[in-house]
Every structure is written in structure tokens, then in C-alpha cells.
CSV table of C-alpha atoms in Angstrom, one decimal:
chain,number,residue,atom,x,y,z
A,1,MET,CA,-4.5,5.7,12.7
A,2,LYS,CA,-7.9,2.4,14.1
A,3,THR,CA,-10.2,3.2,15.9
A,4,SER,CA,-12.6,0.5,17.2
A,5,SER,CA,-12.2,1.3,20.6
A,6,SER,CA,-13.0,4.8,22.2
A,7,ILE,CA,-8.9,5.4,22.2
A,8,PRO,CA,-7.5,5.8,19.0
A,9,TRP,CA,-4.7,3.9,18.0
A,10,ILE,CA,-1.4,5.1,16.7
A,11,ASP,CA,-0.8,3.2,13.2
A,12,GLN,CA,2.7,2.4,12.0
A,13,GLU,CA,2.1,5.0,9.2
A,14,PHE,CA,2.7,8.0,10.8
A,15,GLU,CA,6.4,6.5,10.4
A,16,ASN,CA,6.6,9.6,7.7
A,17,SER,CA,4.0,11.7,8.9
A,18,VAL,CA,3.5,13.5,12.3
A,19,PHE,CA,0.6,12.2,14.6
A,20,ASP,CA,-1.9,14.8,15.6
A,21,PHE,CA,-1.8,14.5,19.8
A,22,GLU,CA,-3.1,18.1,19.6
A,23,ARG,CA,-6.4,17.4,17.9
A,24,ILE,CA,-7.3,14.7,21.0
A,25,THR,CA,-8.8,16.2,23.9
A,26,SER,CA,-8.0,14.8,27.8
A,27,VAL,CA,-11.4,13.4,29.3
A,28,SER,CA,-9.2,12.3,32.6
A,29,SER,CA,-5.4,12.6,32.7
A,30,GLU,CA,-5.6,9.3,34.4
A,31,ILE,CA,-7.1,7.6,30.9
A,32,PRO,CA,-5.0,7.3,28.1
A,33,ILE,CA,-5.5,10.0,25.0
A,34,ALA,CA,-3.9,6.8,22.7
A,35,ALA,CA,-2.2,4.0,22.1
A,36,SER,CA,1.0,1.7,19.9
A,37,CYS,CA,2.9,-0.9,19.2
A,38,TYR,CA,5.8,1.0,17.4
A,39,LEU,CA,8.0,4.6,18.4
A,40,ASN,CA,9.8,6.3,16.3
A,41,SER,CA,11.6,9.8,17.3
A,42,LYS,CA,9.3,12.0,15.2
A,43,ILE,CA,6.7,11.2,17.5
A,44,LEU,CA,7.9,11.1,20.8
A,45,LEU,CA,9.1,14.5,20.4
A,46,ASN,CA,5.7,15.8,18.6
A,47,ALA,CA,3.8,14.2,22.3
A,48,TYR,CA,6.6,16.2,23.7
A,49,ARG,CA,5.9,19.6,22.6
A,50,ASN,CA,2.0,18.6,22.9
A,51,GLY,CA,2.9,17.3,26.7
A,52,VAL,CA,2.0,13.7,26.1
A,53,PHE,CA,4.3,11.0,27.5
A,54,PRO,CA,4.4,7.9,26.9
A,55,TRP,CA,4.3,5.1,29.9
A,56,SER,CA,3.2,1.1,29.1
A,57,GLY,CA,4.4,-2.2,31.9
A,58,PRO,CA,6.2,-5.5,29.8
A,59,TYR,CA,4.5,-6.4,27.1
A,60,GLN,CA,2.2,-4.0,27.1
A,61,PRO,CA,1.7,-1.5,23.6
A,62,ILE,CA,2.8,1.8,24.5
A,63,LEU,CA,-0.1,4.6,26.7
A,64,TRP,CA,0.0,8.1,25.5
A,65,TRP,CA,-0.5,10.0,28.5
A,66,ARG,CA,-1.3,13.5,29.1
A,67,PRO,CA,-1.8,14.8,32.3
A,68,ASP,CA,-3.0,17.2,33.7
A,69,PRO,CA,-1.5,20.4,34.7
A,70,ASP,CA,-3.5,21.8,37.4
A,71,ASP,CA,-3.2,18.4,39.1
A,72,SER,CA,-0.9,19.1,42.0
A,73,SER,CA,-1.0,16.1,43.7
A,74,ASN,CA,1.0,14.5,42.0
């Protein structure tokens, strides 16, 4: 995982292990908690278990978001 920016970068090295979404605290549901260019079922299922969801636009890295469960305005 690269940490040169304030958002952790999920490297492809996590193909055979589990990225620890649980240890990342959200500052705001308006800011992604991680980014990657790689996705597999193990990462996706682990993210879902931790209330984290991938969302991005065309030609962008995958941004991982943790919505605030108490925010009913969305």
C-alpha cells in the first residue's frame, strides 16, 4: 500500500491477501478512504463486509468510499 498521499493506495500485492479496510478511519463520507487500479472478488467482498464500496468514473482509479450510515439525506 502506497501512502504518499493522504488517501491510501491499494497495490496489486493484495491479490492474495486481504486489504485491511477496517483499520482506515473515515474523516468524512465526502472523501474516499482508499484508491486502487485493481479489483478482485476478495478485495470487493472484504470491502463490503466493512461498509466500503467502490465508485469511480471512466478512466479514473477505483475510489473506495465508506458512507456515513447515520446520514439519511442521501
